[in-house]
Coordinates of C-alpha atoms and ligand atoms in Angstrom, one line a residue:
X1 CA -16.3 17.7 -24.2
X2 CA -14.2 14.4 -23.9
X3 CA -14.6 13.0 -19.9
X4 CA -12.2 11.1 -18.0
X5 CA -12.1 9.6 -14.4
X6 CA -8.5 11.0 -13.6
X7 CA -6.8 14.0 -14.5
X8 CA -3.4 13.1 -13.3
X9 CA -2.2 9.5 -12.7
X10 CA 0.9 8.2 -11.8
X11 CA 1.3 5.7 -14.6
X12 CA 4.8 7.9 -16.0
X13 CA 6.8 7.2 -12.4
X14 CA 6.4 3.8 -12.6
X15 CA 8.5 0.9 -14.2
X16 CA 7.5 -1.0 -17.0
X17 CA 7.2 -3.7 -14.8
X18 CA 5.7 -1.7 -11.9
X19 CA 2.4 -1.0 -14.4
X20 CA 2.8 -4.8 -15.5
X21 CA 2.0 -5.6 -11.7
X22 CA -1.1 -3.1 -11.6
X23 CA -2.6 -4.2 -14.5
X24 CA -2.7 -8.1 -13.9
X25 CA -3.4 -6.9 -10.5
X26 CA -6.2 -5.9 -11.5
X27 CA -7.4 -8.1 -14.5
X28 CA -7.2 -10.8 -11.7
X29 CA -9.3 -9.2 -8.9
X30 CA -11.9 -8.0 -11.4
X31 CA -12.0 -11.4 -12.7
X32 CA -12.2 -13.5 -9.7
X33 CA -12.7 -11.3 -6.4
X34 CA -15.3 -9.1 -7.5
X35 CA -18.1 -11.8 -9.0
X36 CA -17.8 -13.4 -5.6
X37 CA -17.2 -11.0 -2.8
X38 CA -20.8 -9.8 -2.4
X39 CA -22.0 -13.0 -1.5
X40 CA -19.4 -13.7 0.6
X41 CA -20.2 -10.9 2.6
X42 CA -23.6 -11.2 2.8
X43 CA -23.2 -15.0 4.1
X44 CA -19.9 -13.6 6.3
X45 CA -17.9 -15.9 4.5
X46 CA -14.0 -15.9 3.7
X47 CA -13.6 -17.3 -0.3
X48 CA -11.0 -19.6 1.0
X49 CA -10.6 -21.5 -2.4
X50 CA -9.1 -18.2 -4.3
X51 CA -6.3 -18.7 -2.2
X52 CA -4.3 -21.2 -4.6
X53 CA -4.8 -18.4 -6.9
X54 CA -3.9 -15.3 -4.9
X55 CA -0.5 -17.8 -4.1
X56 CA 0.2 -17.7 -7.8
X57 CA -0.6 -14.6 -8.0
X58 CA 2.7 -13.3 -5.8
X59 CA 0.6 -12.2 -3.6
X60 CA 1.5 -13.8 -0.4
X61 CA 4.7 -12.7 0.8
X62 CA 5.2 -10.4 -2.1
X63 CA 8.1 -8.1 -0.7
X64 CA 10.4 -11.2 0.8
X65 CA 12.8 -12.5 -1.8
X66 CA 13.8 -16.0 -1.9
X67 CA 11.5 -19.4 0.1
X68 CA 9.3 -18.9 -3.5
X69 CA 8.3 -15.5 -2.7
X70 CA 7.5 -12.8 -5.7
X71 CA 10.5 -10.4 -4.0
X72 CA 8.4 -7.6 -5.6
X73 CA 9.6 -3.5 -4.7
X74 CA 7.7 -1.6 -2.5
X75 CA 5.8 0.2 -5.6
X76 CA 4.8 -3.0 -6.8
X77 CA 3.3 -4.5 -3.6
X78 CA 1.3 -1.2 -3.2
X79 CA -0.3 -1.1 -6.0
X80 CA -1.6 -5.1 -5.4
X81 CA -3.0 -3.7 -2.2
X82 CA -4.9 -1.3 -4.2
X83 CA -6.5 -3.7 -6.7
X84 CA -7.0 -6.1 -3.6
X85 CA -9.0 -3.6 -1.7
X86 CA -10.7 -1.9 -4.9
X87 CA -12.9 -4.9 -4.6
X88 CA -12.6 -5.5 -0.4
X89 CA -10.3 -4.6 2.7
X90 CA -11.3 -7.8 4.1
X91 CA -9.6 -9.5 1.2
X92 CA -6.7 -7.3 1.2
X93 CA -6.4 -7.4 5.0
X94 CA -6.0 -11.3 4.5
X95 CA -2.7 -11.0 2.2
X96 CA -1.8 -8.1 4.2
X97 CA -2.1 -10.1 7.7
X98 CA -0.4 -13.4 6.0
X99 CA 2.6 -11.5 4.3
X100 CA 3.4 -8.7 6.6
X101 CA 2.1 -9.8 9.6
X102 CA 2.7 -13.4 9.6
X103 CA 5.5 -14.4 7.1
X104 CA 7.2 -11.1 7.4
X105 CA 8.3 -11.7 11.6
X106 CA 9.5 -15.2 10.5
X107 CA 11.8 -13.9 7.9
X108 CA 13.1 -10.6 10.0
X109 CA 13.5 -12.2 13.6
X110 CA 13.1 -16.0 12.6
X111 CA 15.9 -18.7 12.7
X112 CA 17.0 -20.7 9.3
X113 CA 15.5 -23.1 10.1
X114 CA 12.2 -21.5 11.1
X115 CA 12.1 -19.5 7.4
X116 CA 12.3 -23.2 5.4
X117 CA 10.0 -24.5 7.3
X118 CA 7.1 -22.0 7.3
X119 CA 8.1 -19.7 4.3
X120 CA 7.8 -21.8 1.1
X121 CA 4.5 -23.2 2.0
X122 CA 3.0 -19.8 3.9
X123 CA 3.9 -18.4 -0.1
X124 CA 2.3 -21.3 -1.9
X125 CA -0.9 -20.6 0.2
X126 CA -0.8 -24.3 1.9
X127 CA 0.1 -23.1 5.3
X128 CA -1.8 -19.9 6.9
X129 CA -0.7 -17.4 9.3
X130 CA -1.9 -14.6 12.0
X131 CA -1.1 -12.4 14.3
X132 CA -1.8 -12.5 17.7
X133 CA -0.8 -8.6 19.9
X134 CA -4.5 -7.4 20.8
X135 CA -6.3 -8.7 23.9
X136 CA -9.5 -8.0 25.3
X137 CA -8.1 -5.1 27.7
X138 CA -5.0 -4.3 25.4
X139 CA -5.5 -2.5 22.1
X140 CA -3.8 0.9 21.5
X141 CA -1.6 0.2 24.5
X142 CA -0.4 -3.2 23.3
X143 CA 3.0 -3.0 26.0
X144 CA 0.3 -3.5 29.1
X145 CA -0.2 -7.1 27.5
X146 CA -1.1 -10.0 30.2
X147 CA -0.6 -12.9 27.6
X148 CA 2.9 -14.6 29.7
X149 CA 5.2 -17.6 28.6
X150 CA 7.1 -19.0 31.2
X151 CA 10.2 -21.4 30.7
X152 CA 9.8 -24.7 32.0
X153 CA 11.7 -27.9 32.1
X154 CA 15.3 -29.0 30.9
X155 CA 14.6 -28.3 26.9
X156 CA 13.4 -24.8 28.0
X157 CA 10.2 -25.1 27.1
X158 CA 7.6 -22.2 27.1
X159 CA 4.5 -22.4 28.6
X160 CA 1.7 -20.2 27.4
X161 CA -1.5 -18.7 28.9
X162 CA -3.3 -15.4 27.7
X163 CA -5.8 -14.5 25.2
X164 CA -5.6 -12.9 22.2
X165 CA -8.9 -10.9 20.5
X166 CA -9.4 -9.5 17.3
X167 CA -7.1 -12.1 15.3
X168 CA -7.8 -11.8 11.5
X169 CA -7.4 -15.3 10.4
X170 CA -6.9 -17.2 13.3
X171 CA -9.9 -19.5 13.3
X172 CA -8.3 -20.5 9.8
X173 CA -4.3 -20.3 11.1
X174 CA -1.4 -23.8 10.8
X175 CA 0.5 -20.9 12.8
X176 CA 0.1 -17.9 15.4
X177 CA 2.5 -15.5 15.7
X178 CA 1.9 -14.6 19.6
X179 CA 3.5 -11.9 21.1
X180 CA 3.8 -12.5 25.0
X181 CA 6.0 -11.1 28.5
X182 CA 8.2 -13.2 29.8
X183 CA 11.2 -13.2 32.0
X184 CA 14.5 -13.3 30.1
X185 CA 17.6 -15.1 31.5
X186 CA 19.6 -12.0 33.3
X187 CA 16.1 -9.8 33.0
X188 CA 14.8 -7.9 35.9
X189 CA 11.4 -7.4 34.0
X190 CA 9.4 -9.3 31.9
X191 CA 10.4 -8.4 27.8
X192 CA 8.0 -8.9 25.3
X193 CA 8.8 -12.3 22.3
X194 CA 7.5 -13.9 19.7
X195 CA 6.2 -17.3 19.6
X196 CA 5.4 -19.6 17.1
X197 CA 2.4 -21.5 18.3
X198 CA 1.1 -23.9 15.9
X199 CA -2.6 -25.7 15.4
X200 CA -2.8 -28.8 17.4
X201 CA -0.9 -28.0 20.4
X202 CA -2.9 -28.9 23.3
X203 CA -4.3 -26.0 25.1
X204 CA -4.7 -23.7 22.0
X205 CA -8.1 -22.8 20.7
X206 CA -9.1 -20.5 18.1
X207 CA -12.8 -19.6 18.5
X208 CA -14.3 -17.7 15.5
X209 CA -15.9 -13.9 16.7
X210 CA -19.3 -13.9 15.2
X211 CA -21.8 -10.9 14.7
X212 CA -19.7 -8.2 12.7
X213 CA -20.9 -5.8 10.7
X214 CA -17.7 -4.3 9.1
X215 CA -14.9 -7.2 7.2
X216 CA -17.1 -9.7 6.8
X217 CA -15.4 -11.4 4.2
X218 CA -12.6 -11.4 6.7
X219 CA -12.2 -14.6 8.9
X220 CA -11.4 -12.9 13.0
X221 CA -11.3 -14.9 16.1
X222 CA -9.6 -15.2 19.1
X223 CA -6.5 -17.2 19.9
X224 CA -6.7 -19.0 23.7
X225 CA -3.6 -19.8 25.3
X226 CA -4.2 -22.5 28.2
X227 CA -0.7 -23.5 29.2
X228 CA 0.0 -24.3 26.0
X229 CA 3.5 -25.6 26.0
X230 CA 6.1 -24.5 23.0
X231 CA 9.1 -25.9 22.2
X232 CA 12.0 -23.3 22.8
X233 CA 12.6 -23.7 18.6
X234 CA 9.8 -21.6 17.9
X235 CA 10.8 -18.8 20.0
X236 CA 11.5 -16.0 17.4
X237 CA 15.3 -15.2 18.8
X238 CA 16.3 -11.7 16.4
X239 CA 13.6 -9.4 18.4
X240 CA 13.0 -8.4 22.1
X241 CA 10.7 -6.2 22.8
X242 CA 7.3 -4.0 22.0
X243 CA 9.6 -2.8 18.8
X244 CA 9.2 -6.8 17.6
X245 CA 5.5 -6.7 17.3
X246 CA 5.3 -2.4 16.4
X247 CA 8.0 -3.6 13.4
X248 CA 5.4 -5.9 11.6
X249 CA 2.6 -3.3 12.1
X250 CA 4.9 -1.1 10.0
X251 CA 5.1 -3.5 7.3
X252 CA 1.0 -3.7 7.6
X253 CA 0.1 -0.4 8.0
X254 CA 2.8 1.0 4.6
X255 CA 0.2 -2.0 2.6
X256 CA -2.5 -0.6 3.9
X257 CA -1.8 3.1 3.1
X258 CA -2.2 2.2 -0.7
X259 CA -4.7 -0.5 -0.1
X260 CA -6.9 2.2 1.1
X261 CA -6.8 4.5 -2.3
X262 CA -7.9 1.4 -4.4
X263 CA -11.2 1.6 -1.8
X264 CA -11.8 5.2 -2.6
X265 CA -11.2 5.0 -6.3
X266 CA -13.8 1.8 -6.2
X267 CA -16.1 4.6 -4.5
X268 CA -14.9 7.3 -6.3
X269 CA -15.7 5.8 -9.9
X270 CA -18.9 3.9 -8.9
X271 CA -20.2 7.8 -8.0
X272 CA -19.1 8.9 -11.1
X273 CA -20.5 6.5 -13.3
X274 CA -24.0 6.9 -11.3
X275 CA -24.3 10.0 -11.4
X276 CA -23.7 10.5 -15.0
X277 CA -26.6 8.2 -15.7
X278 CA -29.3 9.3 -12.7
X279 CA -31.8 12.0 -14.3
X280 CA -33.3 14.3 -11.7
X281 CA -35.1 17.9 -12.7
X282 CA -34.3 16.7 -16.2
X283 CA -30.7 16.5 -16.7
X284 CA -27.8 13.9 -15.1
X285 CA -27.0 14.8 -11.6
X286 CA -23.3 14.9 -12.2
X287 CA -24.6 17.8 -14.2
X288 CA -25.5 20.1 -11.1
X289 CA -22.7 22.0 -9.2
X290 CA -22.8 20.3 -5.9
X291 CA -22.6 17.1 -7.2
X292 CA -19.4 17.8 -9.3
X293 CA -17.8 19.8 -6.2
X294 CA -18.3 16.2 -4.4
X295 CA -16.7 14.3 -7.2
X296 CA -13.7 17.3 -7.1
X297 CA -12.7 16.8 -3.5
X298 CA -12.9 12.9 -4.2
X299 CA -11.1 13.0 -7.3
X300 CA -8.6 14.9 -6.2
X301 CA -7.8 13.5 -2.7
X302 CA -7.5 10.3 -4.5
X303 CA -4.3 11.7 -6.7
X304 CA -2.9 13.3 -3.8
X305 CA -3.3 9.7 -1.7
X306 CA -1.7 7.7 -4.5
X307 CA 1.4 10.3 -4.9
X308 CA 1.9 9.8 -1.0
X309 CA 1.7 6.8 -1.1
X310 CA 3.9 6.5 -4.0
X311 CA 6.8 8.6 -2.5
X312 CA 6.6 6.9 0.6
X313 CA 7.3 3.6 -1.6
X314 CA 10.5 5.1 -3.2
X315 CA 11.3 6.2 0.0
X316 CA 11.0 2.5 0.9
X317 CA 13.0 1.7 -1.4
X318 CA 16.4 3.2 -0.5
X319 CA 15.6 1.9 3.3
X320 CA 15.0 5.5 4.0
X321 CA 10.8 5.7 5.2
X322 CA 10.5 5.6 8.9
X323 CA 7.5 4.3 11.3
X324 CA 6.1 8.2 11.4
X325 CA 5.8 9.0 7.7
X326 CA 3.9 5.2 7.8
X327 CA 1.4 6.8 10.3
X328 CA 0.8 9.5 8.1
X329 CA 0.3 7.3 5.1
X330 CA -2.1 4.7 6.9
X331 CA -3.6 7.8 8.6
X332 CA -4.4 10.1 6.1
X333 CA -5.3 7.7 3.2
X334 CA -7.3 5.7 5.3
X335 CA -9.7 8.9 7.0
X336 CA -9.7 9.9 3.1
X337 CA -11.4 6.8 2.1
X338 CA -13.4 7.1 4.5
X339 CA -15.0 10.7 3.8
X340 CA -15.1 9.2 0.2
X341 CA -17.3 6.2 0.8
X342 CA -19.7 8.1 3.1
X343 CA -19.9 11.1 0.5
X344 CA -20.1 8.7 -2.0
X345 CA -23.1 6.8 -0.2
X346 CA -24.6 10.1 -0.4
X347 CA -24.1 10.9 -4.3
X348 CA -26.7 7.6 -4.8
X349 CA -29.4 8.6 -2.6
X350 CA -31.3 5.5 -1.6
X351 CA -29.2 3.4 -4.0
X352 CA -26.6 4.1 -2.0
X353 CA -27.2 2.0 0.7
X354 CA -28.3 -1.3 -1.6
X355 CA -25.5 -4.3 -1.8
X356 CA -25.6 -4.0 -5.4
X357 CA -24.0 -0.9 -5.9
X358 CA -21.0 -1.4 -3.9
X359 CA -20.7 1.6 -1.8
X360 CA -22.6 0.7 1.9
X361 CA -19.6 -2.8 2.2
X362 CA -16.5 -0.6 1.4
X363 CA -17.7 2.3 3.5
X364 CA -18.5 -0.6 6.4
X365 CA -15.1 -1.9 5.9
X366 CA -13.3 0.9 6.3
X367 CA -14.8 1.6 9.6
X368 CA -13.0 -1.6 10.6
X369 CA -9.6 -0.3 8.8
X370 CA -9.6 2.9 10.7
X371 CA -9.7 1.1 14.1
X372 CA -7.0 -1.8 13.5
X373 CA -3.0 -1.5 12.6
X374 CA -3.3 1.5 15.1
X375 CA -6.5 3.7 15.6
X376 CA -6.4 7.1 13.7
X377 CA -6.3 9.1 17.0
X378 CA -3.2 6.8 17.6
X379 CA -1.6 7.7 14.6
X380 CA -2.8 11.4 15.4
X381 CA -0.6 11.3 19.0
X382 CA 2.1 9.3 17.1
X383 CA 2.8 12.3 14.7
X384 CA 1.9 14.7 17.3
X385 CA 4.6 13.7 19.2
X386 CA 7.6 13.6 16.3
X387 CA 6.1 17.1 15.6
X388 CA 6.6 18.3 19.4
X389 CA 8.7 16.3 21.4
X390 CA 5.8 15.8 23.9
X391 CA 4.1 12.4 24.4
X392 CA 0.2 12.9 24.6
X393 CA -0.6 9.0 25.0
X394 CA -1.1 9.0 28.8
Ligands
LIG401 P1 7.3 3.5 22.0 O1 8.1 3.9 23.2 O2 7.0 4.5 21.1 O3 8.1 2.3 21.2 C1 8.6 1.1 21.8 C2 9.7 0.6 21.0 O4 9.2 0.3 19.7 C3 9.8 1.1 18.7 N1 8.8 1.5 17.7 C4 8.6 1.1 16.5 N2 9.4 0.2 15.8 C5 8.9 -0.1 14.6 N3 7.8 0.4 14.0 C6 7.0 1.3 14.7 N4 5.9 1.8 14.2 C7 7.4 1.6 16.0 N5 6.9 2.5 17.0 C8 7.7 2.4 18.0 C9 10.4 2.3 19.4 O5 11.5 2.8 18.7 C10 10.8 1.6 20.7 O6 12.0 0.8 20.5 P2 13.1 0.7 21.6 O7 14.3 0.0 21.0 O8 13.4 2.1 22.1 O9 12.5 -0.1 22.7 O10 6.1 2.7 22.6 P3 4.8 3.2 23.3 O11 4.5 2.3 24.4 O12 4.9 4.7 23.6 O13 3.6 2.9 22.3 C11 3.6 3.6 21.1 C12 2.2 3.3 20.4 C13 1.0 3.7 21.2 C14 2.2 4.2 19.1 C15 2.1 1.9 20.0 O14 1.9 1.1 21.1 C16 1.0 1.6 19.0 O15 1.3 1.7 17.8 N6 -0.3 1.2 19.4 C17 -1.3 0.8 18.5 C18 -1.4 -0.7 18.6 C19 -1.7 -1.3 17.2 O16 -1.5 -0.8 16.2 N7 -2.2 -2.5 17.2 C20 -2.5 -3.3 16.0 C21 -2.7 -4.7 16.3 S1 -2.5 -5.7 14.8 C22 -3.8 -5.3 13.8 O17 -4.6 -4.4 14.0 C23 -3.9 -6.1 12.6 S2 -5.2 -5.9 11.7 C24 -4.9 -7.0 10.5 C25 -5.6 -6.9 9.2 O18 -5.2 -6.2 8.3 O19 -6.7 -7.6 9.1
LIG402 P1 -9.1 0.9 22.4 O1 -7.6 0.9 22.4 O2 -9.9 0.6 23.6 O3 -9.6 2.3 21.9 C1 -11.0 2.8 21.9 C2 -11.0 4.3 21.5 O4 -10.2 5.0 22.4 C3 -10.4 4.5 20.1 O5 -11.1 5.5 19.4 C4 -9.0 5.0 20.4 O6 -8.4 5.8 19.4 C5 -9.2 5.8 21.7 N1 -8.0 5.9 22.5 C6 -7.2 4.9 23.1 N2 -6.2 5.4 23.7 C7 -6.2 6.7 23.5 C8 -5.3 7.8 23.8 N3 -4.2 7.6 24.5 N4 -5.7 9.1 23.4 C9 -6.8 9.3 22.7 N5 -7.6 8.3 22.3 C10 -7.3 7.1 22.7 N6 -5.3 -7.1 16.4 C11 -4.3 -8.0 16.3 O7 -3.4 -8.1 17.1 N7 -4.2 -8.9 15.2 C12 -5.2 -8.8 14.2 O8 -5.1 -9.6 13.3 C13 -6.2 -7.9 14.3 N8 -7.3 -7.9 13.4 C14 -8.3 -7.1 13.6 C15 -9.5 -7.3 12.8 C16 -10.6 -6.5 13.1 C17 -11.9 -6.7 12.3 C18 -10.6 -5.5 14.1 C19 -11.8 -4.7 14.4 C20 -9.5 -5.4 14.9 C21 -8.4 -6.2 14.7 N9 -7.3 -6.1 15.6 C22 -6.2 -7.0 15.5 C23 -7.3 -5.3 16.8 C24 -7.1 -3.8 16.5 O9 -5.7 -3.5 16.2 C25 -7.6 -3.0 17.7 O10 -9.0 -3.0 17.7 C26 -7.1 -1.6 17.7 O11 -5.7 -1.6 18.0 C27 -7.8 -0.7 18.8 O12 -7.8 -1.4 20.0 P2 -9.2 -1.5 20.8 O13 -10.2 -2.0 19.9 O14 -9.0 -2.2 22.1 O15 -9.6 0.0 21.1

């Protein structure tokens, strides 16, 4: 009997240029990510010089059209994230933290003048970008922020002091994107902005977090505000509020909902092929029934992931998918990967947990990928309270 990996794809509801994307997607990440990443995450090391290549690629700013951007469709920048996190969510979390999380607040709440001067060479991979909402006693509750600008002096002039944690990229950043309270003219309270601080201004320092054992291919550090003083220009003007910041994540967490299927189908089809090959008792082990219920409920958790993620993308596409459907993308895929890598682990007994075989870094990774853009309890309360009506945050 013939085998195959997949019993239902989604190949026949995509464009002709949709599978054109996926397929150089992935010729180029098996070609130049996946040689390299292992070492790189053994030695905790970013592989800074791919990204020329990811630039040319379209895979820095994919969605935004125009400043030399690829403008690609929803579908199309999905289905990079899957081929960028098949081979590591540290790698995908850097495009996904440079185009939605950096480049994509300049373009939505940035002047003219900001866009030309950051966009063209954030997409040509020359200038680098992070973003700066978690601090070291604000995470899921990012509104009880203490990082403050206040105005100062006849240009109107911000001055900075805070501290971000957690930043992905920042030790490596020309730019932060830091969200911080201040007092608006006419506002009684301090409102949440966006600032552009960039390298070299006195006060800012961008200390590296050493010592993790999940993303280490990933670059994450801190961004120290010491009254750092910003020119009123780089205040992003379209945006006020915690709805600036929650916006980006949106953008994130959408590229991370698909980014999280290419994860499980890297674990899914490593599994596979082991398990075909490994002889116990005298016969493959994918031959016994417990190891083919395992590679079932992976299997098929996979499809179901990908045609989520896929209708949440044409949904995207008529301006129609909402901030709760994107919690239940990022939510759901990302807890499947999970339960994929760690069942995967399992499927290759002792092999399991060797570099070499690939399943021990993803399932390490997504540890990290369940915790950030919004934890999955988060995500759980988020949807629990569309569902009800009644918020169980606090
Ligand atoms: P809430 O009252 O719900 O909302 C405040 C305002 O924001 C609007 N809003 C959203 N807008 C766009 N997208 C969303 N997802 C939105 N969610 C809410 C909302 O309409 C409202 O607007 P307005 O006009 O009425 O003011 O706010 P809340 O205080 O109840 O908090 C909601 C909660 C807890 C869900 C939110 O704070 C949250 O999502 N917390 C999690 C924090 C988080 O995700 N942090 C991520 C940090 S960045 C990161 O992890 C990057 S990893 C990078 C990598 O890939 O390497
Ligand atoms: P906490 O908020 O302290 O949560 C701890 C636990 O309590 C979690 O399980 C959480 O779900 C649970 N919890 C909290 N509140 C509730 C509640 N109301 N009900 C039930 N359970 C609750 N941030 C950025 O701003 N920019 C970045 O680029 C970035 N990159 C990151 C990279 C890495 C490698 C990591 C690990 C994190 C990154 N983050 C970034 C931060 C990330 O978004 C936060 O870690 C995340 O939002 C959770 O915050 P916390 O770690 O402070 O956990």
């Amino acid at each position: 009997m013939d085998a195959t990996p997949y019993v239902l794809s989604i190949d026949h509801l995509l464009s002709e240029e949709e599978r054109l994307t996926w397929r150089a997607s992935r010729e180029f990440c098996e070609r130049r990510i996946a040689p390299v990443i292992e070492r790189h995450y053994e030695a905790a090391t970013f592989p800074r010089e791919l990204i020329p290549e990811f630039a040319e690629m379209g895979f820095l700013g994919s969605s935004i059209e125009g400043y030399g951007c690829a403008g690609m469709g929803p579908v199309a920048y999905g289905l990079t994230m899957i081929e960028l996190e098949r081979q590591d969510s540290g790698i995908r979390s850097f495009c996904s933290v440079q185009s939605a999380l950096a480049m994509w607040p300049i373009f939505a709440y940035g002047t003219d003048e900001q866009k030309e001067r950051w966009l063209p060479p954030m997409a040509r991979g020359e200038k680098i970008g992070c973003f700066g909402l978690t601090e070291p006693n604000s995470g899921s509750d990012p509104g009880s922020m203490r990082t403050h600008a206040v105005q100062d002096g006849p240009g109107g002039d911000y001055i900075l002091n805070g501290q971000k944690f957690w930043i992905t990229n920042s030790p490596l950043a020309d730019v932060c994107v830091v969200w911080a309270k201040t007092l608006d003219h006419g506002s009684e309270a301090p409102v949440i902005r966006g600032f552009l601080v960039e390298r070299g201004m006195k006060g800012l320092q961008t200390p590296e977090t050493k010592g993790k054992l999940s993303l280490r291919a990933s670059v994450t550090g801190e961004i120290v505000l010491d009254d750092v003083r910003v020119p009123a220009a780089n205040l992003l003007p379209k945006v006020r509020g915690l709805k600036g910041p929650l916006g980006c994540l949106t953008q994130a967490r959408y590229g991370i909902g698909w980014g999280a299927v290419g994860a499980a189908m890297g674990v899914y089809e490593r599994a596979r092929s082991y398990t075909m090959e490994r002889v116990q008792f005298g016969r493959p082990i994918a031959g016994f029934q417990l190891t083919q219920q395992k590679l079932v409920e992976l299997h098929n958790e996979i499809v179901k992931g990908l045609l989520l993620a896929h209708h949440c993308g044409r949904l995207k596409e008529t301006g129609s998918l909402n901030p709760i459907q994107v919690s239940m993308l990022k939510r759901d895929n990302v807890r499947m990967a999970l339960t994929a890598a760690r069942t995967a682990r399992a499927m290759l007994g002792g092999n399991g947990i060797m570099g070499e075989y690939q399943i021990m870094r993803p399932l390490c990774n997504l540890e990290t990928v369940f915790t950030y853009e919004g934890t999955h309890e988060i995500h759980t309360l988020a949807i629990g309270r569309a569902l009800t009506g009644l918020s169980a945050f606090s």
